[in-house]
Amino acid sequence: MFSLKNKVAVITGGASGIGLAMAKRFIKSGANVVIADLADKNNEAESIGAKFYKVDVSDENSVISLLKFASEYLGPIDIIANNAGVCPEFRALNEATQQDYEFAFKVNTLGVAFGLKHGPDYMNNGGSIINTSSLSGKMGVFGLGAYCTSKFSVIGLTQTAAVELGDRHIRVNAICPASVNTPMAHDNDQSQLEMEKIMIPLGRIAEPEEIASLAHFLAADDCAFINGQAINVCGGMTAGIGPKLWEKLAGSSGDNS
């Protein structure tokens, strides 16, 4: 079950964080993997048995070159993970700059759009495309207007592609994590991370491997009827108010009277 034996997978943003965790998991399940990123400073691809290819997902021609390389090197592509992402600095809407929006959209939105536009041309008649959105792609977050908007767009692209590519038996789904223990998360405001831990009933943020496990599930042929979904991986954050958050809101030690 959930074997990826002899599948060909391309993962953008694959040199660290969620993308690297996906690559490791896919390889363990038998896939042949191309890790694509701006750089692989720690030689992660070689260490796990993947092939590295330098890509700038905000550049359409760069994405085409990546897909062409992967298909020529390993054969027709079965799995594409459009995972590369960035997060601008925290700024309220009345302070956000044009550069904030351009930075977020060029990578988070255009990177996915280019993968969806050109990826199917290099795939078998069938396969799985997995887009990394965010829980912030379903809800507003103070100071993250540009990021949220770019991740909302990923869900829109995912659902549109699922409709358009269905007759080619290509499934398209999105993963929507809350905060994850990655280098990008640690570049952000640590007070926000601590607040998220309080908001998440499990009391912690996710590990990259926990996001990769859902990607593995969606990549496998066993999930042939899951299509057009944006799936939360949030430790119960959207389920309701847990005791720690209640205490924080009430300003007491568990007094909810």
Short mmCIF file of C-alpha atoms in Angstrom, two decimals:
data_model
loop_
_atom_site.label_atom_id
_atom_site.label_comp_id
_atom_site.label_asym_id
_atom_site.label_seq_id
_atom_site.Cartn_x
_atom_site.Cartn_y
_atom_site.Cartn_z
CA MET A 1 0.00 0.00 0.00
CA PHE A 2 1.06 3.55 -0.80
CA SER A 3 4.10 2.37 -2.72
CA LEU A 4 5.85 4.87 -4.97
CA LYS A 5 8.13 2.26 -6.50
CA ASN A 6 9.67 3.46 -9.76
CA LYS A 7 7.60 6.66 -9.71
CA VAL A 8 9.34 9.81 -10.93
CA ALA A 9 8.86 12.80 -8.64
CA VAL A 10 9.87 16.45 -8.94
CA ILE A 11 9.85 18.56 -5.77
CA THR A 12 10.41 22.31 -5.82
CA GLY A 13 11.76 23.91 -2.67
CA GLY A 14 13.20 20.48 -2.06
CA ALA A 15 16.55 21.33 -0.47
CA SER A 16 15.16 22.02 3.01
CA GLY A 17 12.09 21.93 5.22
CA ILE A 18 8.90 20.32 3.95
CA GLY A 19 10.31 19.70 0.47
CA LEU A 20 13.32 17.81 1.79
CA ALA A 21 11.08 15.75 4.07
CA MET A 22 8.93 14.88 1.04
CA ALA A 23 12.00 13.84 -0.94
CA LYS A 24 13.24 11.55 1.82
CA ARG A 25 9.84 9.95 2.25
CA PHE A 26 9.27 9.47 -1.48
CA ILE A 27 12.69 7.88 -1.93
CA LYS A 28 12.09 5.56 1.02
CA SER A 29 8.90 4.45 -0.72
CA GLY A 30 10.75 3.67 -3.94
CA ALA A 31 10.47 6.86 -6.00
CA ASN A 32 13.16 8.44 -8.14
CA VAL A 33 13.35 12.09 -7.12
CA VAL A 34 14.60 15.37 -8.55
CA ILE A 35 15.04 18.04 -5.88
CA ALA A 36 14.70 21.53 -7.35
CA ASP A 37 15.69 24.68 -5.49
CA LEU A 38 17.73 27.85 -5.82
CA ALA A 39 20.64 26.06 -4.16
CA ASP A 40 21.50 22.87 -2.28
CA LYS A 41 24.04 24.28 0.15
CA ASN A 42 24.20 21.13 2.27
CA ASN A 43 24.31 18.68 -0.64
CA GLU A 44 21.09 17.12 0.61
CA ALA A 45 20.16 15.66 -2.78
CA GLU A 46 23.33 13.62 -3.08
CA SER A 47 23.13 12.44 0.53
CA ILE A 48 19.63 10.96 0.08
CA GLY A 49 20.05 9.59 -3.43
CA ALA A 50 18.17 12.31 -5.32
CA LYS A 51 19.23 14.48 -8.24
CA PHE A 52 19.50 18.25 -7.71
CA TYR A 53 18.46 20.80 -10.31
CA LYS A 54 18.73 24.56 -9.83
CA VAL A 55 15.45 26.34 -10.46
CA ASP A 56 13.84 29.73 -9.95
CA VAL A 57 10.12 28.94 -9.85
CA SER A 58 9.23 32.59 -10.46
CA ASP A 59 10.81 32.25 -13.93
CA GLU A 60 8.60 30.32 -16.36
CA ASN A 61 11.51 29.23 -18.56
CA SER A 62 13.38 27.94 -15.52
CA VAL A 63 10.40 25.77 -14.57
CA ILE A 64 10.16 24.42 -18.12
CA SER A 65 13.89 23.58 -18.06
CA LEU A 66 13.44 21.71 -14.77
CA LEU A 67 10.56 19.61 -16.09
CA LYS A 68 12.38 18.87 -19.33
CA PHE A 69 15.50 17.81 -17.42
CA ALA A 70 13.58 15.54 -15.05
CA SER A 71 11.68 13.79 -17.84
CA GLU A 72 14.81 13.29 -19.95
CA TYR A 73 16.88 12.11 -16.98
CA LEU A 74 14.34 9.81 -15.30
CA GLY A 75 11.45 9.40 -17.74
CA PRO A 76 7.86 10.68 -17.70
CA ILE A 77 6.98 12.41 -14.44
CA ASP A 78 4.39 10.84 -12.12
CA ILE A 79 4.44 13.27 -9.18
CA ILE A 80 5.00 17.01 -9.05
CA ALA A 81 5.17 18.80 -5.70
CA ASN A 82 4.91 22.55 -6.22
CA ASN A 83 6.30 23.30 -2.79
CA ALA A 84 8.67 26.28 -3.07
CA GLY A 85 7.51 29.18 -0.95
CA VAL A 86 8.51 32.43 0.74
CA CYS A 87 7.04 34.67 3.42
CA PRO A 88 7.41 38.47 3.36
CA GLU A 89 8.03 40.45 6.52
CA PHE A 90 5.11 40.97 8.90
CA ARG A 91 3.29 44.15 7.94
CA ALA A 92 -0.31 45.28 8.43
CA LEU A 93 -2.26 45.94 5.24
CA ASN A 94 -1.81 49.69 5.53
CA GLU A 95 1.97 49.21 5.76
CA ALA A 96 2.51 46.40 3.23
CA THR A 97 4.53 47.37 0.19
CA GLN A 98 4.23 46.54 -3.48
CA GLN A 99 7.46 44.61 -3.06
CA ASP A 100 5.86 42.43 -0.36
CA TYR A 101 3.11 41.39 -2.74
CA GLU A 102 5.45 40.89 -5.69
CA PHE A 103 7.83 38.79 -3.57
CA ALA A 104 5.02 36.53 -2.33
CA PHE A 105 3.20 36.22 -5.63
CA LYS A 106 6.24 35.57 -7.82
CA VAL A 107 7.20 32.48 -5.82
CA ASN A 108 4.07 31.27 -4.03
CA THR A 109 1.55 31.87 -6.81
CA LEU A 110 3.44 32.01 -10.10
CA GLY A 111 5.66 29.10 -9.06
CA VAL A 112 2.56 26.93 -8.68
CA ALA A 113 0.90 28.36 -11.80
CA PHE A 114 3.92 27.56 -13.97
CA GLY A 115 4.14 24.04 -12.53
CA LEU A 116 0.47 23.47 -13.30
CA LYS A 117 0.74 25.01 -16.77
CA HIS A 118 3.70 22.99 -17.97
CA GLY A 119 3.94 19.98 -15.64
CA PRO A 120 1.21 17.90 -17.31
CA ASP A 121 3.08 18.02 -20.64
CA TYR A 122 5.84 15.95 -19.06
CA MET A 123 3.64 13.50 -17.16
CA ASN A 124 2.22 10.09 -17.99
CA ASN A 125 -1.49 9.82 -18.69
CA GLY A 126 -2.22 10.20 -15.00
CA GLY A 127 -0.32 11.18 -11.90
CA SER A 128 -0.50 13.47 -8.92
CA ILE A 129 0.28 17.16 -8.49
CA ILE A 130 0.58 18.38 -4.91
CA ASN A 131 0.63 22.11 -4.17
CA THR A 132 1.78 23.47 -0.83
CA SER A 133 -0.66 26.14 0.31
CA SER A 134 -1.11 27.01 3.98
CA LEU A 135 -3.74 27.33 6.66
CA SER A 136 -3.15 31.01 5.92
CA GLY A 137 -4.59 30.23 2.50
CA LYS A 138 -7.97 29.71 4.16
CA MET A 139 -8.02 32.41 6.82
CA GLY A 140 -6.67 35.88 7.35
CA VAL A 141 -3.68 36.44 9.63
CA PHE A 142 -2.68 39.84 10.99
CA GLY A 143 0.44 41.16 9.30
CA LEU A 144 0.46 38.48 6.61
CA GLY A 145 -1.78 39.98 3.96
CA ALA A 146 0.59 39.37 1.05
CA TYR A 147 1.39 35.84 2.19
CA CYS A 148 -2.25 34.93 2.84
CA THR A 149 -3.36 36.26 -0.52
CA SER A 150 -0.68 34.31 -2.37
CA LYS A 151 -1.64 31.10 -0.55
CA PHE A 152 -5.38 31.64 -1.14
CA SER A 153 -4.40 31.79 -4.82
CA VAL A 154 -2.74 28.39 -4.57
CA ILE A 155 -6.04 26.83 -3.51
CA GLY A 156 -7.85 28.53 -6.39
CA LEU A 157 -5.25 27.24 -8.84
CA THR A 158 -5.46 23.76 -7.32
CA GLN A 159 -9.21 23.51 -7.74
CA THR A 160 -9.13 24.95 -11.26
CA ALA A 161 -6.40 22.52 -12.31
CA ALA A 162 -8.27 19.60 -10.78
CA VAL A 163 -11.24 20.44 -13.00
CA GLU A 164 -9.18 21.02 -16.13
CA LEU A 165 -6.84 18.02 -15.79
CA GLY A 166 -9.34 15.43 -14.60
CA ASP A 167 -9.92 13.98 -18.05
CA ARG A 168 -6.18 13.32 -18.26
CA HIS A 169 -6.39 11.38 -14.98
CA ILE A 170 -4.08 13.87 -13.27
CA ARG A 171 -5.13 14.58 -9.70
CA VAL A 172 -4.37 17.96 -8.15
CA ASN A 173 -4.58 18.62 -4.42
CA ALA A 174 -3.24 21.18 -1.95
CA ILE A 175 -1.77 20.76 1.52
CA CYS A 176 -2.58 23.50 4.04
CA PRO A 177 -0.26 23.32 7.06
CA ALA A 178 -0.30 25.52 10.11
CA SER A 179 3.20 26.54 11.26
CA VAL A 180 5.88 23.93 10.61
CA ASN A 181 9.30 23.56 12.18
CA THR A 182 11.28 24.73 9.15
CA PRO A 183 13.99 27.35 8.53
CA MET A 184 11.37 29.71 7.07
CA ALA A 185 9.24 29.48 10.22
CA HIS A 186 12.22 30.35 12.39
CA ASP A 187 12.89 33.42 10.26
CA ASN A 188 9.50 34.78 11.30
CA ASP A 189 8.25 36.42 14.50
CA GLN A 190 8.84 33.93 17.31
CA SER A 191 6.02 35.40 19.38
CA GLN A 192 3.61 34.35 16.65
CA LEU A 193 4.95 30.78 16.78
CA GLU A 194 4.45 30.68 20.54
CA MET A 195 0.89 31.94 20.12
CA GLU A 196 0.19 29.27 17.51
CA LYS A 197 1.34 26.59 19.94
CA ILE A 198 -1.32 27.86 22.34
CA MET A 199 -3.94 27.87 19.57
CA ILE A 200 -3.16 24.29 18.46
CA PRO A 201 -4.83 21.67 20.68
CA LEU A 202 -1.82 19.36 20.29
CA GLY A 203 0.29 22.11 21.87
CA ARG A 204 3.06 22.30 19.27
CA ILE A 205 3.77 23.16 15.67
CA ALA A 206 4.16 20.46 13.03
CA GLU A 207 7.34 18.72 11.97
CA PRO A 208 8.16 18.64 8.23
CA GLU A 209 7.82 14.85 8.20
CA GLU A 210 4.20 15.17 9.30
CA ILE A 211 3.42 17.26 6.23
CA ALA A 212 5.41 14.92 4.01
CA SER A 213 3.29 11.99 5.18
CA LEU A 214 0.19 13.62 3.68
CA ALA A 215 2.09 14.35 0.46
CA HIS A 216 3.05 10.66 0.29
CA PHE A 217 -0.60 9.69 0.76
CA LEU A 218 -1.73 12.04 -2.02
CA ALA A 219 1.06 10.93 -4.35
CA ALA A 220 0.15 7.24 -4.19
CA ASP A 221 -2.15 5.50 -6.65
CA ASP A 222 -4.19 4.27 -3.67
CA CYS A 223 -5.68 7.78 -3.51
CA ALA A 224 -6.88 7.77 -7.11
CA PHE A 225 -10.24 9.40 -6.27
CA ILE A 226 -8.95 12.26 -4.11
CA ASN A 227 -8.88 15.33 -6.32
CA GLY A 228 -9.33 19.08 -5.97
CA GLN A 229 -8.99 19.10 -2.19
CA ALA A 230 -7.22 21.56 0.12
CA ILE A 231 -6.41 19.51 3.20
CA ASN A 232 -5.56 21.07 6.56
CA VAL A 233 -2.64 19.74 8.61
CA CYS A 234 -3.04 21.88 11.69
CA GLY A 235 -3.11 19.75 14.84
CA GLY A 236 -6.76 20.61 15.40
CA MET A 237 -6.27 24.38 15.22
CA THR A 238 -9.43 24.86 13.16
CA ALA A 239 -11.53 22.53 15.35
CA GLY A 240 -12.17 25.03 18.12
CA ILE A 241 -10.84 26.66 21.27
CA GLY A 242 -8.74 24.40 23.49
CA PRO A 243 -8.02 24.91 27.21
CA LYS A 244 -4.68 26.69 26.73
CA LEU A 245 -6.19 29.20 24.34
CA TRP A 246 -9.20 29.64 26.61
CA GLU A 247 -6.90 30.43 29.52
CA LYS A 248 -5.03 32.95 27.39
CA LEU A 249 -8.23 34.62 26.25
CA ALA A 250 -9.83 34.61 29.67
CA GLY A 251 -6.67 35.80 31.38
CA SER A 252 -7.08 33.15 34.05
CA SER A 253 -5.82 29.71 34.97
CA GLY A 254 -8.55 27.61 33.44
CA ASP A 255 -11.53 29.48 34.92
CA ASN A 256 -14.08 29.21 32.13
CA SER A 257 -17.13 30.24 34.13
#
